[in-house]
Amino acid sequence: MPKNSKVTQREHSNEHVTESVADLLALEEPVDYKQSVLNVAGESGGKQKAAEEELDAEDRPAWNSKLQYILAQIGFSVGLGNIWRFPYLCQKNGGGAYLVPYLVLLIIIGIPLFFLELAVGQRIRRGSIGVWHYVCPRLGGIGFSSCIVCLFVGLYYNVIIGWSIFYFFKSFQYPLPWSECPVIRNGTVAVVEAECEKSSATTYFWYREALDISNSISESGGLNWKMTLCLLVAWSIVGMAVVKGIQSSGKVMYFSSLFPYVVLACFLVRGLLLRGAIDGILHMFTPKLDKMLDPQVWREAATQVFFALGLGFGGVIAFSSYNKQDNNCHFDAALVSFINFFTSVLATLVVFAVLGFKANIMNEKCVVENAEKILGYLNSNVLSRDLIPPHVNFSHLTTKDYAEMYSVIRTVKEDKFSTLGLDPCLLEDELNKSVQGTGLAFIAFTEAMTHFPASPFWSVMFFLMLINLGLGSMIGTMAGITTPIIDTFKVPKEIFTVGCCVFAFFVGLLFVQRSGNYFVTMFDDYSATLPLTVIVILENIAVAWIYGTKKFMQELTEMLGFQPYRFYFYMWKFVSPLCMAVLTSASIIQLGVTPPGYSAWIKEEAAERYLYFPNWAMALLITLIIVATLPMPVVFILRHFHLLSDGSNTLSVSYKKGRMMKDISNLEENDETRFILSKVPSEAPSPMPTHRSYLGPGSTSPLETSGNPNGRYGSGYLLATTPESEL
């Protein structure tokens, strides 16, 4: 070894000498770096772990193309909620006025946090567990909570796909089986089913033929075998789509993500040609400005933003982790968010065009039924014929003529008018009838399709679209479960994925018993909302306040090659956490003020009735919320009191097999990390410390925790700074 080397100087001096990586490598014996892996570990028990993780990150599967990745993110974020929840919220919360709070919250919460999840997944190249363990080990429980929430959502979400499969196969007949009420024959007497006659054909088919629903959540009623088979088919489809990871699911996305837009475009063209479609669209876009000041509207808009973009589920992080590190995730965040919003508006146009047509049909039916009542009163001399305007023709009665006749009768017979039982038959009343969630797709929309020419064709297309929308979201949901578990615990991918599907199918039998729809309501409306909000808040805090917004922005600049807008800095640091804290408080207050409940279908009344959850169901609901949020405080406590290792005192430098060494002759001190990790951002598995310092004999480091002050190899190298130690 040369006498003037820094190592020789170190041996004859007690002074601290900083030794660069370039100096050390220049003195090393020749090594075949194509076959070597250099590992320096501060913990003897974990000497290979970090090196293997870095090699795994470099050998990580990748998307075949940028288009495949974008379609995967679109397929995950654009789901069934865009088709029925967003239009329902528009109808309920002031039509076009609802778009204002939704757009505001999308800009200040949705897009920034969506960009954040894309960035951390792409930068660290791990699932949710690994990402949040890296950002802040004490908040590593966020990843586990995300997995649990994904499990809860996946359990009931696939049941909805099963419902769509049932309706899909029932659509291959004419007339559609929900177009008419069933007739019960008793000898020569034919009687319409009473439950159907009191409600409607589509409502009866949904509650009785499809769900065979019980009167309350307390009445189990046993399994519905038809829905059990459909659930089995649904989990089989999902399992085949995700069993190979992105190698299989990526190919499925080409169809499952694009086909719904073809169907929506066809429905939009067909819907605009329907009589009354313009009435529905104008009703939707007519703003009720008083709703814009309602806090409940803003809370529901924020919740919809979370679910629409898939924030907190871990699916966004999982998909992004398979990207190269130089991918422009800044552009991806804006693109996917815009497409998601555009899809919601497009679906709302389709829904209200079709519902406008349905409202006109129902309004005309109302006019005919009430005109028959008036004729009966005229024939029985209850009403005088002088009350009927001379131009009114009962053979061709228009809604305008009926409205005039109704007004005259109401004015003259004011005292006895209520006994006549006449309805005003206003189109506005029909348009204001809001149908929530599944009822919009399986009752209102299916009823409208029965009036379409070639109705079976449109029904097949509609439910095939729902299946594909649900499949895209389920692939992302499963990725939120499997990717972090496989990354962290190194379990076999295929075996674990199949095991998850089998387990979820058997647990999902809870949702296909006769009371199963009420459990879907419990899981959908309550069990995931609050935990998701907490997860997203902690994600924001972990990056913005613990890891550091400035540091994160610098790393994004290095990764992307340009600096993101300062807008994101202020949103992550101040605006988004504040808005989400208000949202969380509002959700907790809402649960306290309004006890959770569900809409039960009462067979004898053939009508819905709102019931509160019984005590045992409330206990189950509280347990679900606790289970979903428990990993976050548990991991924090364990790591705060050092009961669980965070791996922060492990140093590893790895050279991937086959990588060629770069020229080190011109390396400067600040380039040492780039030399080890390579200068190409996409080749670096994860962010690493900026430099390593040699500490002379007898020196100590605040990070030393083992009995060997110089590490395993006695080289005097210690980890001067790590992302975890800065936290």
PDB file of N, CA, C and O in Angstrom, residues 243-291:
ATOM      1  N   VAL A 243     -52.884 -13.430 -10.611  1.00  0.00           N
ATOM      2  CA  VAL A 243     -52.026 -14.498 -10.086  1.00  0.00           C
ATOM      3  C   VAL A 243     -50.565 -14.312 -10.482  1.00  0.00           C
ATOM      4  O   VAL A 243     -49.657 -14.677  -9.734  1.00  0.00           O
ATOM      5  N   LYS A 244     -50.299 -13.730 -11.629  1.00  0.00           N
ATOM      6  CA  LYS A 244     -48.920 -13.515 -12.080  1.00  0.00           C
ATOM      7  C   LYS A 244     -48.436 -12.089 -11.813  1.00  0.00           C
ATOM      8  O   LYS A 244     -47.405 -11.680 -12.360  1.00  0.00           O
ATOM      9  N   GLY A 245     -49.169 -11.335 -11.003  1.00  0.00           N
ATOM     10  CA  GLY A 245     -48.779  -9.952 -10.757  1.00  0.00           C
ATOM     11  C   GLY A 245     -49.078  -9.083 -11.958  1.00  0.00           C
ATOM     12  O   GLY A 245     -50.056  -9.293 -12.676  1.00  0.00           O
ATOM     13  N   ILE A 246     -48.216  -8.095 -12.205  1.00  0.00           N
ATOM     14  CA  ILE A 246     -48.481  -7.171 -13.308  1.00  0.00           C
ATOM     15  C   ILE A 246     -48.289  -7.844 -14.663  1.00  0.00           C
ATOM     16  O   ILE A 246     -48.746  -7.322 -15.677  1.00  0.00           O
ATOM     17  N   GLN A 247     -47.613  -9.003 -14.693  1.00  0.00           N
ATOM     18  CA  GLN A 247     -47.476  -9.707 -15.968  1.00  0.00           C
ATOM     19  C   GLN A 247     -48.835 -10.167 -16.486  1.00  0.00           C
ATOM     20  O   GLN A 247     -49.074 -10.197 -17.688  1.00  0.00           O
ATOM     21  N   SER A 248     -49.735 -10.545 -15.579  1.00  0.00           N
ATOM     22  CA  SER A 248     -51.074 -10.972 -16.000  1.00  0.00           C
ATOM     23  C   SER A 248     -52.079  -9.829 -15.930  1.00  0.00           C
ATOM     24  O   SER A 248     -52.853  -9.612 -16.862  1.00  0.00           O
ATOM     25  N   SER A 249     -52.059  -9.061 -14.833  1.00  0.00           N
ATOM     26  CA  SER A 249     -53.045  -7.992 -14.679  1.00  0.00           C
ATOM     27  C   SER A 249     -52.833  -6.872 -15.687  1.00  0.00           C
ATOM     28  O   SER A 249     -53.790  -6.225 -16.121  1.00  0.00           O
ATOM     29  N   GLY A 250     -51.574  -6.623 -16.071  1.00  0.00           N
ATOM     30  CA  GLY A 250     -51.306  -5.563 -17.039  1.00  0.00           C
ATOM     31  C   GLY A 250     -51.976  -5.813 -18.374  1.00  0.00           C
ATOM     32  O   GLY A 250     -52.476  -4.886 -19.023  1.00  0.00           O
ATOM     33  N   LYS A 251     -52.008  -7.069 -18.797  1.00  0.00           N
ATOM     34  CA  LYS A 251     -52.659  -7.405 -20.078  1.00  0.00           C
ATOM     35  C   LYS A 251     -54.178  -7.275 -19.966  1.00  0.00           C
ATOM     36  O   LYS A 251     -54.845  -6.866 -20.916  1.00  0.00           O
ATOM     37  N   VAL A 252     -54.726  -7.646 -18.805  1.00  0.00           N
ATOM     38  CA  VAL A 252     -56.168  -7.535 -18.614  1.00  0.00           C
ATOM     39  C   VAL A 252     -56.622  -6.084 -18.701  1.00  0.00           C
ATOM     40  O   VAL A 252     -57.717  -5.780 -19.184  1.00  0.00           O
ATOM     41  N   MET A 253     -55.750  -5.164 -18.245  1.00  0.00           N
ATOM     42  CA  MET A 253     -56.118  -3.750 -18.193  1.00  0.00           C
ATOM     43  C   MET A 253     -56.405  -3.159 -19.570  1.00  0.00           C
ATOM     44  O   MET A 253     -57.167  -2.192 -19.671  1.00  0.00           O
ATOM     45  N   TYR A 254     -55.802  -3.693 -20.610  1.00  0.00           N
ATOM     46  CA  TYR A 254     -56.061  -3.148 -21.942  1.00  0.00           C
ATOM     47  C   TYR A 254     -57.546  -3.216 -22.277  1.00  0.00           C
ATOM     48  O   TYR A 254     -58.099  -2.301 -22.898  1.00  0.00           O
ATOM     49  N   PHE A 255     -58.193  -4.292 -21.867  1.00  0.00           N
ATOM     50  CA  PHE A 255     -59.622  -4.429 -22.149  1.00  0.00           C
ATOM     51  C   PHE A 255     -60.477  -3.831 -21.040  1.00  0.00           C
ATOM     52  O   PHE A 255     -61.407  -3.054 -21.304  1.00  0.00           O
ATOM     53  N   SER A 256     -60.166  -4.179 -19.773  1.00  0.00           N
ATOM     54  CA  SER A 256     -61.025  -3.756 -18.662  1.00  0.00           C
ATOM     55  C   SER A 256     -61.033  -2.251 -18.462  1.00  0.00           C
ATOM     56  O   SER A 256     -62.011  -1.703 -17.940  1.00  0.00           O
ATOM     57  N   SER A 257     -59.970  -1.549 -18.871  1.00  0.00           N
ATOM     58  CA  SER A 257     -59.922  -0.096 -18.701  1.00  0.00           C
ATOM     59  C   SER A 257     -60.506   0.652 -19.891  1.00  0.00           C
ATOM     60  O   SER A 257     -61.050   1.754 -19.723  1.00  0.00           O
ATOM     61  N   LEU A 258     -60.401   0.098 -21.093  1.00  0.00           N
ATOM     62  CA  LEU A 258     -60.858   0.802 -22.287  1.00  0.00           C
ATOM     63  C   LEU A 258     -62.303   0.490 -22.654  1.00  0.00           C
ATOM     64  O   LEU A 258     -63.029   1.354 -23.152  1.00  0.00           O
ATOM     65  N   PHE A 259     -62.736  -0.755 -22.425  1.00  0.00           N
ATOM     66  CA  PHE A 259     -64.083  -1.152 -22.823  1.00  0.00           C
ATOM     67  C   PHE A 259     -65.177  -0.296 -22.180  1.00  0.00           C
ATOM     68  O   PHE A 259     -66.155   0.083 -22.860  1.00  0.00           O
ATOM     69  N   PRO A 260     -65.083   0.055 -20.874  1.00  0.00           N
ATOM     70  CA  PRO A 260     -66.140   0.896 -20.290  1.00  0.00           C
ATOM     71  C   PRO A 260     -66.339   2.226 -21.013  1.00  0.00           C
ATOM     72  O   PRO A 260     -67.471   2.728 -21.083  1.00  0.00           O
ATOM     73  N   TYR A 261     -65.263   2.805 -21.565  1.00  0.00           N
ATOM     74  CA  TYR A 261     -65.415   4.077 -22.266  1.00  0.00           C
ATOM     75  C   TYR A 261     -66.158   3.894 -23.596  1.00  0.00           C
ATOM     76  O   TYR A 261     -66.899   4.786 -24.023  1.00  0.00           O
ATOM     77  N   VAL A 262     -65.968   2.750 -24.224  1.00  0.00           N
ATOM     78  CA  VAL A 262     -66.724   2.451 -25.439  1.00  0.00           C
ATOM     79  C   VAL A 262     -68.210   2.357 -25.115  1.00  0.00           C
ATOM     80  O   VAL A 262     -69.063   2.932 -25.814  1.00  0.00           O
ATOM     81  N   VAL A 263     -68.535   1.666 -24.021  1.00  0.00           N
ATOM     82  CA  VAL A 263     -69.933   1.508 -23.629  1.00  0.00           C
ATOM     83  C   VAL A 263     -70.530   2.846 -23.211  1.00  0.00           C
ATOM     84  O   VAL A 263     -71.663   3.187 -23.590  1.00  0.00           O
ATOM     85  N   LEU A 264     -69.781   3.638 -22.434  1.00  0.00           N
ATOM     86  CA  LEU A 264     -70.287   4.938 -22.010  1.00  0.00           C
ATOM     87  C   LEU A 264     -70.557   5.843 -23.207  1.00  0.00           C
ATOM     88  O   LEU A 264     -71.561   6.572 -23.236  1.00  0.00           O
ATOM     89  N   ALA A 265     -69.667   5.806 -24.193  1.00  0.00           N
ATOM     90  CA  ALA A 265     -69.865   6.616 -25.397  1.00  0.00           C
ATOM     91  C   ALA A 265     -71.129   6.178 -26.140  1.00  0.00           C
ATOM     92  O   ALA A 265     -71.927   7.016 -26.599  1.00  0.00           O
ATOM     93  N   CYS A 266     -71.345   4.863 -26.248  1.00  0.00           N
ATOM     94  CA  CYS A 266     -72.555   4.355 -26.913  1.00  0.00           C
ATOM     95  C   CYS A 266     -73.810   4.757 -26.153  1.00  0.00           C
ATOM     96  O   CYS A 266     -74.816   5.167 -26.753  1.00  0.00           O
ATOM     97  N   PHE A 267     -73.753   4.633 -24.815  1.00  0.00           N
ATOM     98  CA  PHE A 267     -74.913   5.012 -24.009  1.00  0.00           C
ATOM     99  C   PHE A 267     -75.179   6.513 -24.087  1.00  0.00           C
ATOM    100  O   PHE A 267     -76.340   6.943 -24.059  1.00  0.00           O
ATOM    101  N   LEU A 268     -74.121   7.316 -24.168  1.00  0.00           N
ATOM    102  CA  LEU A 268     -74.321   8.760 -24.254  1.00  0.00           C
ATOM    103  C   LEU A 268     -75.023   9.135 -25.555  1.00  0.00           C
ATOM    104  O   LEU A 268     -75.985   9.919 -25.553  1.00  0.00           O
ATOM    105  N   VAL A 269     -74.567   8.550 -26.669  1.00  0.00           N
ATOM    106  CA  VAL A 269     -75.202   8.829 -27.960  1.00  0.00           C
ATOM    107  C   VAL A 269     -76.654   8.349 -27.944  1.00  0.00           C
ATOM    108  O   VAL A 269     -77.576   9.075 -28.355  1.00  0.00           O
ATOM    109  N   ARG A 270     -76.859   7.138 -27.445  1.00  0.00           N
ATOM    110  CA  ARG A 270     -78.225   6.598 -27.392  1.00  0.00           C
ATOM    111  C   ARG A 270     -79.098   7.400 -26.438  1.00  0.00           C
ATOM    112  O   ARG A 270     -80.273   7.678 -26.711  1.00  0.00           O
ATOM    113  N   GLY A 271     -78.519   7.793 -25.304  1.00  0.00           N
ATOM    114  CA  GLY A 271     -79.283   8.532 -24.313  1.00  0.00           C
ATOM    115  C   GLY A 271     -79.710   9.898 -24.801  1.00  0.00           C
ATOM    116  O   GLY A 271     -80.837  10.343 -24.531  1.00  0.00           O
ATOM    117  N   LEU A 272     -78.828  10.578 -25.540  1.00  0.00           N
ATOM    118  CA  LEU A 272     -79.165  11.908 -26.038  1.00  0.00           C
ATOM    119  C   LEU A 272     -80.278  11.873 -27.075  1.00  0.00           C
ATOM    120  O   LEU A 272     -80.946  12.889 -27.306  1.00  0.00           O
ATOM    121  N   LEU A 273     -80.470  10.718 -27.699  1.00  0.00           N
ATOM    122  CA  LEU A 273     -81.537  10.582 -28.691  1.00  0.00           C
ATOM    123  C   LEU A 273     -82.876  10.209 -28.070  1.00  0.00           C
ATOM    124  O   LEU A 273     -83.890  10.160 -28.765  1.00  0.00           O
ATOM    125  N   LEU A 274     -82.892   9.938 -26.769  1.00  0.00           N
ATOM    126  CA  LEU A 274     -84.125   9.555 -26.098  1.00  0.00           C
ATOM    127  C   LEU A 274     -84.982  10.775 -25.792  1.00  0.00           C
ATOM    128  O   LEU A 274     -84.471  11.865 -25.525  1.00  0.00           O
ATOM    129  N   ARG A 275     -86.270  10.582 -25.821  1.00  0.00           N
ATOM    130  CA  ARG A 275     -87.195  11.657 -25.482  1.00  0.00           C
ATOM    131  C   ARG A 275     -87.082  11.982 -23.995  1.00  0.00           C
ATOM    132  O   ARG A 275     -87.169  11.101 -23.141  1.00  0.00           O
ATOM    133  N   GLY A 276     -86.855  13.221 -23.689  1.00  0.00           N
ATOM    134  CA  GLY A 276     -86.738  13.639 -22.292  1.00  0.00           C
ATOM    135  C   GLY A 276     -85.316  13.662 -21.768  1.00  0.00           C
ATOM    136  O   GLY A 276     -85.101  14.025 -20.604  1.00  0.00           O
ATOM    137  N   ALA A 277     -84.338  13.289 -22.610  1.00  0.00           N
ATOM    138  CA  ALA A 277     -82.948  13.263 -22.148  1.00  0.00           C
ATOM    139  C   ALA A 277     -82.474  14.655 -21.744  1.00  0.00           C
ATOM    140  O   ALA A 277     -81.775  14.832 -20.737  1.00  0.00           O
ATOM    141  N   ILE A 278     -82.868  15.662 -22.515  1.00  0.00           N
ATOM    142  CA  ILE A 278     -82.448  17.035 -22.225  1.00  0.00           C
ATOM    143  C   ILE A 278     -83.014  17.498 -20.885  1.00  0.00           C
ATOM    144  O   ILE A 278     -82.353  18.234 -20.135  1.00  0.00           O
ATOM    145  N   ASP A 279     -84.223  17.046 -20.555  1.00  0.00           N
ATOM    146  CA  ASP A 279     -84.812  17.403 -19.256  1.00  0.00           C
ATOM    147  C   ASP A 279     -83.935  16.905 -18.112  1.00  0.00           C
ATOM    148  O   ASP A 279     -83.703  17.618 -17.127  1.00  0.00           O
ATOM    149  N   GLY A 280     -83.447  15.678 -18.249  1.00  0.00           N
ATOM    150  CA  GLY A 280     -82.594  15.116 -17.207  1.00  0.00           C
ATOM    151  C   GLY A 280     -81.267  15.838 -17.089  1.00  0.00           C
ATOM    152  O   GLY A 280     -80.791  16.119 -15.980  1.00  0.00           O
ATOM    153  N   ILE A 281     -80.643  16.147 -18.227  1.00  0.00           N
ATOM    154  CA  ILE A 281     -79.337  16.820 -18.207  1.00  0.00           C
ATOM    155  C   ILE A 281     -79.461  18.235 -17.653  1.00  0.00           C
ATOM    156  O   ILE A 281     -78.630  18.678 -16.852  1.00  0.00           O
ATOM    157  N   LEU A 282     -80.516  18.968 -18.056  1.00  0.00           N
ATOM    158  CA  LEU A 282     -80.719  20.320 -17.529  1.00  0.00           C
ATOM    159  C   LEU A 282     -80.981  20.285 -16.023  1.00  0.00           C
ATOM    160  O   LEU A 282     -80.526  21.157 -15.275  1.00  0.00           O
ATOM    161  N   HIS A 283     -81.716  19.274 -15.586  1.00  0.00           N
ATOM    162  CA  HIS A 283     -81.970  19.133 -14.148  1.00  0.00           C
ATOM    163  C   HIS A 283     -80.669  18.897 -13.394  1.00  0.00           C
ATOM    164  O   HIS A 283     -80.469  19.447 -12.299  1.00  0.00           O
ATOM    165  N   MET A 284     -79.787  18.122 -13.988  1.00  0.00           N
ATOM    166  CA  MET A 284     -78.518  17.814 -13.328  1.00  0.00           C
ATOM    167  C   MET A 284     -77.631  19.045 -13.220  1.00  0.00           C
ATOM    168  O   MET A 284     -77.002  19.306 -12.194  1.00  0.00           O
ATOM    169  N   PHE A 285     -77.554  19.843 -14.286  1.00  0.00           N
ATOM    170  CA  PHE A 285     -76.628  20.967 -14.308  1.00  0.00           C
ATOM    171  C   PHE A 285     -77.241  22.266 -13.778  1.00  0.00           C
ATOM    172  O   PHE A 285     -76.562  23.295 -13.760  1.00  0.00           O
ATOM    173  N   THR A 286     -78.507  22.226 -13.380  1.00  0.00           N
ATOM    174  CA  THR A 286     -79.102  23.418 -12.769  1.00  0.00           C
ATOM    175  C   THR A 286     -78.651  23.492 -11.319  1.00  0.00           C
ATOM    176  O   THR A 286     -79.043  22.657 -10.497  1.00  0.00           O
ATOM    177  N   PRO A 287     -77.803  24.473 -10.981  1.00  0.00           N
ATOM    178  CA  PRO A 287     -77.220  24.484  -9.630  1.00  0.00           C
ATOM    179  C   PRO A 287     -78.194  24.992  -8.570  1.00  0.00           C
ATOM    180  O   PRO A 287     -78.946  25.941  -8.800  1.00  0.00           O
ATOM    181  N   LYS A 288     -78.173  24.349  -7.416  1.00  0.00           N
ATOM    182  CA  LYS A 288     -78.885  24.831  -6.233  1.00  0.00           C
ATOM    183  C   LYS A 288     -77.821  25.430  -5.320  1.00  0.00           C
ATOM    184  O   LYS A 288     -77.158  24.721  -4.557  1.00  0.00           O
ATOM    185  N   LEU A 289     -77.659  26.745  -5.421  1.00  0.00           N
ATOM    186  CA  LEU A 289     -76.512  27.421  -4.821  1.00  0.00           C
ATOM    187  C   LEU A 289     -76.486  27.312  -3.302  1.00  0.00           C
ATOM    188  O   LEU A 289     -75.410  27.385  -2.700  1.00  0.00           O
ATOM    189  N   ASP A 290     -77.638  27.125  -2.659  1.00  0.00           N
ATOM    190  CA  ASP A 290     -77.645  27.024  -1.200  1.00  0.00           C
ATOM    191  C   ASP A 290     -76.900  25.785  -0.722  1.00  0.00           C
ATOM    192  O   ASP A 290     -76.372  25.751   0.393  1.00  0.00           O
ATOM    193  N   LYS A 291     -76.819  24.752  -1.571  1.00  0.00           N
ATOM    194  CA  LYS A 291     -76.121  23.525  -1.197  1.00  0.00           C
ATOM    195  C   LYS A 291     -74.604  23.723  -1.085  1.00  0.00           C
ATOM    196  O   LYS A 291     -73.927  22.976  -0.386  1.00  0.00           O
TER     197      LYS A 291
END
